[in-house]
C-alpha cells in the first residue's frame, strides 16, 4: 500500500486544508477519525449501569473540549486519500483539563506551547467542520472504541451540550453522522481477536498492520484505524452493514434517518425525533463563500 499523505493542520493552513478535506470526501467516502481531549473529570466504575455511564460521559464531554481531531479518508477498496490532524488552540493557563491526561499527551509528543501559539481557533474549526459534515451525507464514519470520539465531535459540530438521554444521543448521532461503524464492536465477532477486548495497537499487531507515526496522536490513530478496518473487512469478509450503528459501550443503536420523497419529488431525511435536532437548525442558517451547507431536507 502506498504511503498516505499526512498533513498537520494549524491556524496558518487551516482554511486551505479544510478545502482539501472537503474535496477529498467526494471521492473517499470512508472516514476514520480519532480525537485527543484533556481527560475525564469522572471515571466510570466497572459494572456501572448504562445510565451512569452516559451521565459520566455527558459530564466529561460537556465540560471539556477537543485538543486534536485526526481524520483519514479512504475508498471502499481501502485506498487512502489522505490524513489530516487538526490542532486546536489549547491554553493550559485558561482551559479546563485533567493534569494526568495532559502529562500523558505531552509524554506522547503533543506540543502544548505550539497549540497555544499556533492552534486553530475552536469556533472557526467547529463552524467549518459542521459545514463539511452537513455537505457530505453519504459517508461511513469508522472509529475504534469511539464513544468519546463521537461525543466530542458531536458537541463540536452542533455547538450544544450532549442530549439528556442515551436514546436522544443515539438519535442525534444518526442525524448528524448517518452511518457509524465501531471496530472494537466488530472485533467481538472476529475469530482470533479475543472478543474485541483488545486495544487498537494489539488488533493491528495480530492483523500485521503497521502504524505510521506515534501512538496517542490523532493523525496516527486515525490512519491506523482506517488500515485495520480495511484489513478486517478483507480477512473476515465482513458485511459492515450488520454492525452499522453499534457502538462499544452503549446498547442504543445509531439509526440513519430514512430518505423519503418530498412534495417536489426530491429526497429528504426524516429523523427519528419529533423536533429538529439543534444541528439541523444551526446548519441551515449558514451561508458562506467558503461553502454552503445544504439543509437536510434539500436534494442530496
Rosetta silent file (secondary structure, phi, psi, omega in degrees, C-alpha in Angstrom):
SEQUENCE: XXXXXXXXXXXXXXXXXXXXXXXXXXXXXXXXXXXXXXXXXXXXXXXXXXXXXXXXXXXXXXXXXXXXXXXXXXXXXXXXXXXXXXXXXXXXXXXXXXXXXXXXXXXXXXXXXXXXXXXXXXXXXXXXXXXXXXXXXXXXXXXXXXXXXXXXXXXXXXXXXXXXXXXXXXXXXXXXXXXXXXXXXXXXXXXXXXXXXXXXXXXXXXXXXXXXXXXXXXXXXXXXXXXXXXXXXXXXXXXXXXXXXXXXXXXXXXXXXXXXXXXXXXXXXXXXXXXXXXXXXXXXXXXXXXXXXXXXXXXX
SCORE:     score description
SCORE:     0.000 S_00000001
   1 L     0.000  132.172 -179.047    0.000    0.000    0.000 S_00000001
   2 L   -65.204  150.420  179.940    1.394    3.415   -0.955 S_00000001
   3 L   -64.207  134.490 -179.762    2.372    5.777    1.818 S_00000001
   4 L   -84.033  145.597  175.961   -0.501    8.049    2.790 S_00000001
   5 L   -78.071  125.302  179.023   -0.009   11.805    2.893 S_00000001
   6 E  -112.254  124.643 -175.940   -0.272   13.074    6.454 S_00000001
   7 E  -117.877  122.725  172.079   -0.913   16.792    6.918 S_00000001
   8 E   -84.128  127.162 -174.759   -0.530   18.661   10.191 S_00000001
   9 E  -113.307  125.547  177.023   -3.068   21.488   10.236 S_00000001
  10 L  -123.684 -175.989 -177.949   -2.567   24.663   12.258 S_00000001
  11 H   -57.516  -38.398 -173.474   -4.160   28.079   12.177 S_00000001
  12 H   -67.300  -33.426 -177.823   -1.981   29.210    9.271 S_00000001
  13 H  -114.571   16.823 -173.188   -3.027   26.452    6.838 S_00000001
  14 H   -63.630  -51.558 -174.720   -6.456   25.621    8.238 S_00000001
  15 H   -64.045  -38.937  178.103   -8.693   27.087    5.539 S_00000001
  16 H   -62.210  -42.284 -175.079   -6.640   25.558    2.714 S_00000001
  17 H   -77.199  -29.747  176.051   -6.698   22.114    4.308 S_00000001
  18 H   -70.360  -31.776  170.692  -10.382   22.108    5.189 S_00000001
  19 H   -60.420  -47.629 -177.706  -10.997   22.857    1.492 S_00000001
  20 H   -63.389  -41.242  177.008   -8.808   19.872    0.567 S_00000001
  21 H   -62.504  -45.919  179.699  -10.628   17.604    3.021 S_00000001
  22 H   -57.470  -44.471 -179.762  -13.998   18.717    1.679 S_00000001
  23 H   -65.910  -39.661 -177.743  -12.918   17.962   -1.904 S_00000001
  24 H   -64.701  -30.606 -175.792  -11.465   14.564   -0.963 S_00000001
  25 L   -68.559  -16.804  174.769  -14.736   13.425    0.603 S_00000001
  26 L   -71.093  -24.383 -177.476  -16.450   13.360   -2.796 S_00000001
  27 L  -106.510  -26.425 -174.017  -14.092   10.546   -3.809 S_00000001
  28 L  -122.869   93.170 -171.590  -13.296    8.869   -0.485 S_00000001
  29 L   -87.369   -4.328  174.962  -16.485    8.137    1.497 S_00000001
  30 E   -93.527  123.320 -174.084  -14.931    6.051    4.294 S_00000001
  31 E  -122.836  114.188  173.081  -13.867    8.322    7.122 S_00000001
  32 E  -104.378  143.279 -175.254  -11.887    7.084   10.109 S_00000001
  33 E  -147.330  159.844 -179.426  -11.240    9.543   12.882 S_00000001
  34 E  -149.452  149.271  178.212   -9.699    9.930   16.304 S_00000001
  35 E  -126.557  154.642  167.016   -9.640   12.690   18.892 S_00000001
  36 E  -119.929  134.925 -176.696   -7.396   13.780   21.719 S_00000001
  37 E  -142.311  166.464 -166.939   -9.015   15.619   24.607 S_00000001
  38 L   -86.968   34.255  169.177   -7.920   16.769   28.069 S_00000001
  39 L   108.350 -163.101 -176.328   -9.124   13.864   30.180 S_00000001
  40 L  -132.637  122.258  173.125  -12.070   12.760   32.310 S_00000001
  41 L   -74.483  -31.758  177.139  -13.487   14.605   35.308 S_00000001
  42 L  -119.065  129.063  174.271  -15.486   11.490   36.160 S_00000001
  43 L  -102.494  117.184 -175.579  -14.089    7.982   35.867 S_00000001
  44 L   -75.805  127.114 -179.373  -16.928    5.484   35.487 S_00000001
  45 L   -70.622  154.484  174.744  -16.528    2.403   37.709 S_00000001
  46 L   -59.883  140.771  177.706  -16.606   -1.106   36.284 S_00000001
  47 L    81.858    6.335  179.163  -20.097   -2.577   36.328 S_00000001
  48 L   -67.968  152.575  177.027  -21.858    0.809   36.262 S_00000001
  49 L   -68.685  162.120  178.499  -25.309    0.982   34.721 S_00000001
  50 H   -62.772  -35.301  177.916  -25.709    2.432   31.250 S_00000001
  51 H   -60.702  -45.785  178.741  -27.466    5.435   32.769 S_00000001
  52 H   -64.753  -41.802  179.390  -24.455    6.146   34.990 S_00000001
  53 H   -60.815  -41.876 -178.847  -22.031    5.622   32.112 S_00000001
  54 H   -71.181  -39.279  177.707  -23.916    8.088   29.958 S_00000001
  55 H   -59.791  -40.881  178.038  -24.239   10.657   32.756 S_00000001
  56 H   -67.583  -42.119  176.802  -20.458   10.485   33.257 S_00000001
  57 H   -57.714  -50.184 -178.300  -19.855   10.715   29.503 S_00000001
  58 H   -61.317  -42.918  179.497  -22.092   13.763   29.209 S_00000001
  59 H   -61.739  -45.785 -178.448  -20.461   15.465   32.201 S_00000001
  60 H   -64.538  -47.215 -175.159  -16.963   14.879   30.848 S_00000001
  61 H   -71.648  -39.802 -178.710  -17.695   15.941   27.270 S_00000001
  62 H   -64.885  -26.501 -175.292  -19.838   18.953   28.171 S_00000001
  63 H  -100.308   -7.371 -178.543  -17.084   20.395   30.382 S_00000001
  64 L  -129.825  165.538 -178.738  -14.046   19.709   28.214 S_00000001
  65 L  -139.711  171.017 -173.756  -13.204   20.221   24.552 S_00000001
  66 E   -64.368  148.292  169.467  -11.057   18.855   21.779 S_00000001
  67 E  -108.080  -46.843  177.433   -7.308   19.263   21.531 S_00000001
  68 E  -133.556  146.202  173.285   -6.712   17.322   18.298 S_00000001
  69 E  -128.716  114.422  179.215   -9.011   15.939   15.612 S_00000001
  70 E  -106.799  137.052 -178.324   -7.472   13.368   13.269 S_00000001
  71 E  -142.071  133.007  176.314   -9.263   12.192   10.136 S_00000001
  72 E  -122.313  135.244 -179.706   -8.301    9.747    7.390 S_00000001
  73 E  -112.806  143.430 -177.646  -10.346    9.303    4.218 S_00000001
  74 E  -147.878  165.708  173.526  -10.425    6.148    2.091 S_00000001
  75 L   -99.379 -179.834 -174.361  -12.441    4.457   -0.635 S_00000001
  76 L   -68.049  -16.527  177.526  -14.272    1.126   -0.380 S_00000001
  77 L   -90.188   -1.892  178.831  -11.168   -0.712   -1.607 S_00000001
  78 L    91.496    5.241  176.610   -9.074    0.680    1.226 S_00000001
  79 L   -72.557  126.794 -175.507   -7.093    3.193   -0.844 S_00000001
  80 E   -84.613  130.006  179.149   -6.160    6.088    1.431 S_00000001
  81 E   -95.899   -8.427  179.043   -6.929    9.575    0.161 S_00000001
  82 E   146.825  159.012  176.199   -5.126   11.452    2.911 S_00000001
  83 E  -130.636  134.299  177.473   -4.817   12.025    6.636 S_00000001
  84 E  -124.401  140.647  171.070   -5.247   15.346    8.408 S_00000001
  85 E  -120.409  111.073  179.499   -4.539   16.259   12.019 S_00000001
  86 E   -89.802  118.784 -177.649   -6.308   19.452   13.096 S_00000001
  87 E  -101.461  114.047 -173.977   -4.527   21.022   16.063 S_00000001
  88 E   -94.001  148.643  179.824   -6.832   23.254   18.089 S_00000001
  89 L   -62.186  129.151  178.543   -5.777   26.142   20.243 S_00000001
  90 L  -143.579  125.540 -175.600   -5.457   24.998   23.837 S_00000001
  91 L  -116.758  114.474 -177.286   -4.097   27.150   26.645 S_00000001
  92 L   -65.945  -15.376  179.377   -3.095   25.390   29.846 S_00000001
  93 L   -85.973  -14.893 -176.951   -3.468   28.662   31.740 S_00000001
  94 L  -129.435  -30.662 -175.959   -7.156   29.106   30.902 S_00000001
  95 L   -84.643  150.180  179.508   -8.682   25.891   29.518 S_00000001
  96 L   -75.892  142.273  178.688  -10.012   23.094   31.714 S_00000001
  97 L  -162.769  167.783  173.020   -8.061   19.830   31.839 S_00000001
  98 L  -107.010  124.645 -170.039   -7.063   16.851   33.950 S_00000001
  99 H   -56.186  -43.363 -177.854   -3.367   17.025   34.829 S_00000001
 100 H   -62.700  -35.837 -179.811   -2.619   13.322   34.322 S_00000001
 101 H   -69.167  -40.601  178.042   -4.131   13.414   30.836 S_00000001
 102 H   -64.353  -42.208  178.543   -2.099   16.455   29.807 S_00000001
 103 H   -62.427  -40.097  178.430    1.081   14.820   31.072 S_00000001
 104 H   -61.454  -44.626  179.834    0.216   11.669   29.127 S_00000001
 105 H   -67.242  -39.892  176.622   -0.259   13.663   25.909 S_00000001
 106 H   -62.186  -41.196  178.786    2.957   15.595   26.477 S_00000001
 107 H   -63.382  -23.733 -179.479    4.827   12.329   27.005 S_00000001
 108 L  -102.420   18.289  168.695    3.481   11.196   23.619 S_00000001
 109 L    97.829    4.476  178.413    4.657   14.268   21.752 S_00000001
 110 L   -76.328  126.691 -174.376    1.783   16.762   21.930 S_00000001
 111 L   -97.968   97.807 -176.227    3.263   20.277   21.943 S_00000001
 112 H   -75.111  -24.816  174.110    1.080   22.466   24.161 S_00000001
 113 H   -64.333  -43.905  179.275    3.265   25.546   23.669 S_00000001
 114 H   -71.539  -34.654  176.600    2.607   25.387   19.937 S_00000001
 115 H   -59.567  -41.140  178.387   -1.074   24.610   20.483 S_00000001
 116 H   -67.185  -37.567 -174.246   -1.381   27.837   22.492 S_00000001
 117 H   -83.405  -44.780 -170.008    0.586   29.819   19.891 S_00000001
 118 H  -119.469    2.745 -176.128   -0.498   28.347   16.539 S_00000001
 119 L   -65.585  153.987  179.273   -3.588   26.249   17.276 S_00000001
 120 E   -71.239  134.440  177.135   -6.796   26.658   15.250 S_00000001
 121 L   -63.703  132.339 -170.612   -9.406   28.789   16.999 S_00000001
 122 H   -60.352  -43.361 -176.072  -12.092   26.415   18.210 S_00000001
 123 H   -63.489  -39.255  178.057  -15.113   28.390   16.982 S_00000001
 124 H   -66.107  -44.015  178.381  -13.743   28.595   13.435 S_00000001
 125 H   -59.879  -47.676 -177.615  -12.918   24.900   13.423 S_00000001
 126 H   -61.752  -42.714 -177.557  -16.358   23.969   14.742 S_00000001
 127 H   -65.123  -46.282 -176.045  -18.186   26.143   12.224 S_00000001
 128 H   -76.490  -34.885  175.182  -16.332   24.900    9.150 S_00000001
 129 H   -63.167  -39.515  179.657  -16.256   21.262   10.228 S_00000001
 130 H   -62.040  -34.841  178.911  -20.024   21.390   10.753 S_00000001
 131 H   -70.878  -38.101  176.942  -20.444   22.603    7.172 S_00000001
 132 H   -63.063  -45.490 -179.027  -18.283   19.805    5.824 S_00000001
 133 H   -62.735  -42.809 -179.620  -20.286   17.214    7.767 S_00000001
 134 H   -68.059  -27.596 -176.021  -23.620   18.643    6.576 S_00000001
 135 H   -76.967  -27.522 -175.288  -22.390   18.763    2.987 S_00000001
 136 L  -115.236  102.888 -172.841  -21.466   15.063    2.787 S_00000001
 137 L  -102.378    5.474 -176.025  -24.391   12.830    3.706 S_00000001
 138 L  -115.811   23.192 -176.049  -23.114    9.522    2.270 S_00000001
 139 L   -85.996  154.503  167.983  -20.099    8.927    4.497 S_00000001
 140 E  -111.872  116.532 -176.916  -19.334    5.927    6.674 S_00000001
 141 E   -91.584  117.213 -175.789  -17.688    7.108    9.886 S_00000001
 142 E  -108.961  132.500 -178.619  -15.268    4.497   11.247 S_00000001
 143 E  -140.836  169.243  173.452  -13.916    4.624   14.759 S_00000001
 144 L  -124.146  118.281 -177.424  -12.290    2.413   17.360 S_00000001
 145 L    49.223   53.106 -162.577  -13.950    2.382   20.793 S_00000001
 146 L   -93.133   19.645 -176.868  -15.326    5.664   19.582 S_00000001
 147 H   -58.155  -47.610  179.991  -17.917    6.648   22.155 S_00000001
 148 H   -74.115  -36.799  178.180  -15.887    9.628   23.393 S_00000001
 149 H   -60.589  -46.857  178.411  -14.537   10.477   19.933 S_00000001
 150 H   -64.735  -39.528 -177.593  -18.072   10.670   18.534 S_00000001
 151 H   -65.234  -46.443  178.595  -19.347   12.563   21.566 S_00000001
 152 H   -64.460  -38.966  179.554  -16.688   15.266   21.394 S_00000001
 153 H   -68.826  -39.865  176.719  -17.163   15.596   17.639 S_00000001
 154 H   -59.957  -47.868  179.841  -20.951   15.767   18.015 S_00000001
 155 H   -62.164  -35.798 -179.110  -20.680   18.523   20.607 S_00000001
 156 H   -66.367  -48.641 -174.231  -18.243   20.388   18.365 S_00000001
 157 H   -78.881  -22.325  177.699  -20.360   20.399   15.188 S_00000001
 158 H   -92.530  -19.587 -176.752  -23.667   21.082   16.945 S_00000001
 159 L    58.262   36.042  179.629  -22.240   23.655   19.375 S_00000001
 160 L  -136.818  156.049  170.165  -24.570   22.209   22.020 S_00000001
 161 L   -60.895  161.361  177.033  -24.214   20.036   25.133 S_00000001
 162 L   -63.119  152.748  178.767  -24.838   16.343   24.607 S_00000001
 163 L   -59.093  161.996 -172.699  -28.510   15.244   24.634 S_00000001
 164 L   -76.758  -15.284 -176.057  -30.054   14.367   28.000 S_00000001
 165 L  -137.056  162.305  177.935  -30.551   10.625   27.394 S_00000001
 166 H   -62.069  -41.912 -178.997  -28.868    7.710   25.640 S_00000001
 167 H   -62.210  -44.845  179.147  -31.810    7.375   23.245 S_00000001
 168 H   -66.834  -34.959  177.208  -31.673   11.054   22.281 S_00000001
 169 H   -62.623  -49.077 -179.860  -27.892   10.802   21.954 S_00000001
 170 H   -63.403  -39.277  178.753  -28.110    7.847   19.547 S_00000001
 171 H   -62.963  -43.293 -179.063  -30.830    9.603   17.544 S_00000001
 172 H   -69.874  -35.549  174.908  -28.764   12.765   17.161 S_00000001
 173 H   -59.588  -41.213  178.501  -25.680   10.803   16.130 S_00000001
 174 H   -63.981  -39.426  179.647  -27.764    9.220   13.371 S_00000001
 175 H   -66.753  -43.831 -173.319  -28.993   12.613   12.181 S_00000001
 176 H   -79.935  -45.426 -172.189  -25.561   14.240   12.162 S_00000001
 177 H  -105.018  -27.031 -177.604  -23.270   11.406   11.033 S_00000001
 178 L    79.126 -114.996 -177.149  -25.509    8.764    9.460 S_00000001
 179 E   -80.741  126.694  179.676  -23.557    5.501    9.138 S_00000001
 180 E  -131.076  133.934  177.627  -21.169    4.773   12.016 S_00000001
 181 E  -127.225  131.054  177.790  -19.008    1.665   12.492 S_00000001
 182 E  -109.028  113.337 -177.268  -17.025    0.854   15.655 S_00000001
 183 H   -60.083  -36.922 -178.721  -14.145   -1.541   15.006 S_00000001
 184 H   -63.300  -36.628  175.293  -13.984   -2.595   18.644 S_00000001
 185 H   -68.647  -43.961  178.882  -17.593   -3.756   18.452 S_00000001
 186 H   -58.366  -37.821 -175.770  -16.956   -5.544   15.141 S_00000001
 187 H   -62.518  -19.717  176.896  -13.961   -7.346   16.660 S_00000001
 188 H   -58.463  -27.985 -172.493  -16.323   -9.194   19.007 S_00000001
 189 H  -107.833   14.998 -179.168  -17.382  -11.324   16.054 S_00000001
 190 L  -112.353  121.842 -178.547  -13.959  -11.956   14.520 S_00000001
 191 L   -60.822  135.264  177.469  -12.137  -15.158   15.375 S_00000001
 192 L    90.954   -3.192 -179.345   -8.761  -14.598   16.993 S_00000001
 193 L  -107.007   20.390  169.911   -9.477  -11.067   18.242 S_00000001
 194 H    54.599   43.164  175.546  -10.422  -12.162   21.785 S_00000001
 195 H    64.643   19.597  179.092  -13.996  -10.986   21.679 S_00000001
 196 H    83.561   -0.781 -177.029  -12.964   -7.425   20.998 S_00000001
 197 L   -86.488   53.471  178.745  -11.321   -6.999   24.399 S_00000001
 198 L  -137.225  156.322  174.181   -8.114   -5.641   22.862 S_00000001
 199 L   -80.964  171.087 -178.611   -6.751   -2.207   22.092 S_00000001
 200 H   -61.192  -43.254 -178.132   -6.246   -0.872   18.591 S_00000001
 201 H   -63.397  -38.496 -179.668   -2.485   -1.492   18.649 S_00000001
 202 H   -67.736  -41.732  177.319   -2.970   -5.118   19.728 S_00000001
 203 H   -64.827  -41.552  178.165   -5.503   -5.798   16.966 S_00000001
 204 H   -60.159  -40.086  179.601   -3.201   -4.146   14.429 S_00000001
 205 H   -64.693  -43.117  178.446   -0.349   -6.405   15.537 S_00000001
 206 H   -61.483  -40.059 -177.258   -2.487   -9.549   15.161 S_00000001
 207 L   -86.180   -0.865  179.354   -3.555   -8.429   11.683 S_00000001
 208 L    61.291   45.938  175.400    0.018   -7.394   10.770 S_00000001
 209 L  -106.993  123.440 -176.455   -0.939   -3.765   10.124 S_00000001
 210 L   -87.046  142.070  175.103    1.919   -1.324   10.705 S_00000001
 211 L   -83.599  144.700  170.915    1.465    2.021   12.413 S_00000001
 212 L  -111.324  119.160 -177.734    2.745    5.213   10.813 S_00000001
 213 L    90.168 -174.299 -175.062    3.810    7.765   13.442 S_00000001
 214 L   -91.896  151.181  177.679    3.439    7.676   17.205 S_00000001
 215 L   -68.364  158.508  176.455    0.552    6.332   19.247 S_00000001
 216 L    63.208   29.097  164.641   -1.861    8.673   21.020 S_00000001
 217 L  -124.257  138.227 -166.740   -1.647   11.334   18.354 S_00000001
 218 H   -61.191  -35.389 -177.924   -4.826   11.850   16.368 S_00000001
 219 H   -66.189  -46.368 -177.776   -3.250   11.594   12.908 S_00000001
 220 H   -66.434  -42.946 -178.169   -1.526    8.266   13.580 S_00000001
 221 H   -67.773  -37.466  179.420   -4.506    6.724   15.347 S_00000001
 222 H   -68.132  -38.605  179.049   -6.974    7.734   12.617 S_00000001
 223 H   -68.120  -42.063  178.037   -4.718    6.282    9.905 S_00000001
 224 H   -63.736  -38.972  176.929   -4.193    3.051   11.833 S_00000001
 225 H   -58.914  -44.162  179.713   -7.961    2.795   12.345 S_00000001
 226 H   -62.512  -43.351 -176.736   -8.523    3.061    8.577 S_00000001
 227 H   -71.912  -37.714  176.675   -5.945    0.376    7.796 S_00000001
 228 H   -65.421  -41.999  179.369   -7.179   -2.004   10.492 S_00000001
 229 H   -59.682  -46.142  178.751  -10.754   -1.582    9.251 S_00000001
 230 H   -61.358  -43.362 -178.548   -9.722   -2.408    5.684 S_00000001
 231 H   -66.494  -40.306  177.990   -7.753   -5.453    6.820 S_00000001
 232 H   -62.843  -43.714  179.967  -10.629   -6.744    8.957 S_00000001
 233 H   -60.657  -39.083 -178.783  -13.105   -6.406    6.074 S_00000001
 234 H   -75.523  -45.925 -173.780  -10.788   -8.386    3.800 S_00000001
 235 H   -69.803  -34.690 -174.988   -9.633  -11.023    6.292 S_00000001
 236 H  -109.385    2.646 -179.010  -13.059  -11.785    7.733 S_00000001
 237 L    49.216   52.989 -173.310  -15.234  -10.933    4.704 S_00000001
 238 L   -80.023  135.635  167.223  -17.281   -8.680    6.918 S_00000001
 239 L   -95.143   98.306 -171.980  -20.599   -7.196    5.898 S_00000001
 240 H   -66.005  -16.181  177.955  -20.274   -3.992    7.868 S_00000001
 241 H   -63.637  -23.648  177.710  -23.977   -3.224    7.486 S_00000001
 242 H   -68.279  -23.917 -175.785  -24.576   -5.868   10.168 S_00000001
 243 L  -112.192   -1.133 -178.331  -22.623   -3.727   12.643 S_00000001
 244 L   -59.382  131.750  177.615  -23.525   -0.239   11.453 S_00000001
 245 L    86.479   -2.611  179.745  -24.691    1.936   14.307 S_00000001
 246 L   -96.407  117.772  179.790  -23.425   -0.385   17.063 S_00000001
 247 L  -105.938  138.179  173.900  -21.055    1.347   19.473 S_00000001
 248 L   -68.478  118.891  175.513  -18.937   -0.423   22.056 S_00000001
 249 L   118.824  -19.106  174.982  -20.184    0.840   25.420 S_00000001
 250 L  -135.569  154.086 -176.806  -23.869    1.641   24.840 S_00000001
 251 L   -90.452  -25.070 -177.933  -26.809   -0.533   23.869 S_00000001
 252 L   -67.959  132.745 -179.261  -28.772    2.023   21.812 S_00000001
 253 L   -91.682  138.285  179.279  -28.157    1.597   18.097 S_00000001
 254 L   -79.939  121.627 -177.609  -27.450    4.621   15.916 S_00000001
 255 L  -113.038  124.710  176.657  -30.027    4.749   13.132 S_00000001
 256 L   -70.050  134.796  178.050  -29.514    6.787    9.986 S_00000001
 257 L   -57.778  151.996 -175.680  -32.614    8.847    9.119 S_00000001
 258 E   -87.481  134.573  176.465  -34.721    7.462    6.293 S_00000001
 259 E   -85.419  123.858  178.040  -34.719    9.180    2.892 S_00000001
 260 E  -131.198  154.004  178.771  -38.250    9.743    1.591 S_00000001
 261 E   -71.778  142.080  174.012  -39.558   11.788   -1.361 S_00000001
 262 L   -99.638 -169.111 -173.055  -40.937   15.222   -0.570 S_00000001
 263 L   -67.779  -18.225  178.974  -43.594   17.137   -2.467 S_00000001
 264 L   -93.556    6.150 -178.394  -41.102   18.193   -5.155 S_00000001
 265 L    81.325    4.500  178.288  -40.086   14.629   -5.887 S_00000001
 266 L   -92.229  170.741  178.501  -36.770   15.114   -4.148 S_00000001
 267 E   -94.535  140.788  170.568  -35.380   13.153   -1.240 S_00000001
 268 E  -133.131  156.056 -179.411  -35.419   14.460    2.304 S_00000001
 269 E   -98.404  129.444  179.051  -34.195   12.864    5.514 S_00000001
 270 E  -106.504  108.968  179.850  -36.702   12.246    8.280 S_00000001
 271 L   -72.652  159.096  176.826  -35.000   11.912   11.682 S_00000001
 272 L   -83.888   64.248 -178.741  -36.370    9.651   14.401 S_00000001
 273 L  -156.949  155.593 -177.567  -37.401   12.597   16.543 S_00000001
 274 L   -85.047  -20.013  177.999  -40.430   14.823   16.967 S_00000001
 275 L  -128.554  152.249  179.345  -38.424   18.072   16.742 S_00000001
 276 L   -62.006  144.106  175.953  -35.441   19.013   14.595 S_00000001
 277 L   -69.303  153.686  176.340  -32.058   18.480   16.211 S_00000001
 278 H   -52.944  -35.584  179.520  -30.035   21.602   17.090 S_00000001
 279 H   -58.709  -42.457  179.307  -27.600   20.555   14.342 S_00000001
 280 H   -61.175  -48.238 -175.495  -30.387   20.845   11.766 S_00000001
 281 H   -66.795  -39.152 -176.144  -31.414   24.294   12.899 S_00000001
 282 H   -70.946  -46.010 -174.902  -27.875   25.595   13.178 S_00000001
 283 H   -64.210  -39.085 -172.955  -26.543   24.282    9.873 S_00000001
 284 L   -71.125  -12.020 -179.913  -29.406   25.550    7.749 S_00000001
 285 L   -87.877  -11.970 -174.078  -28.781   29.168    8.823 S_00000001
 286 L   -88.942  131.751  164.643  -25.220   29.292    7.499 S_00000001
 287 L  -132.606  148.776 -175.279  -24.247   30.580    4.096 S_00000001
 288 L  -160.688  151.599  173.793  -20.706   31.416    3.124 S_00000001
 289 L   -70.302  -16.936  178.246  -18.487   31.996    0.131 S_00000001
 290 L   -69.579  -51.495  174.648  -16.394   29.177    1.575 S_00000001
 291 L  -168.610  155.343  178.548  -19.131   26.594    1.120 S_00000001
 292 L  -108.174  124.448  178.688  -22.898   26.363    1.516 S_00000001
 293 L   -86.922  114.080 -178.728  -24.234   23.706    3.871 S_00000001
 294 L   -71.471  133.383  173.730  -27.384   22.282    2.357 S_00000001
 295 L   -57.754  153.548 -175.931  -30.265   21.749    4.794 S_00000001
 296 L   -64.993  -21.030 -179.545  -31.060   18.080    5.371 S_00000001
 297 L   -85.541   -0.993  178.954  -34.397   18.498    3.616 S_00000001
 298 L   -84.592  168.289  177.133  -32.702   19.571    0.377 S_00000001
 299 L   -58.999  134.302 -179.505  -31.822   17.358   -2.521 S_00000001
 300 L  -109.231    0.000    0.000  -28.852   15.110   -1.731 S_00000001
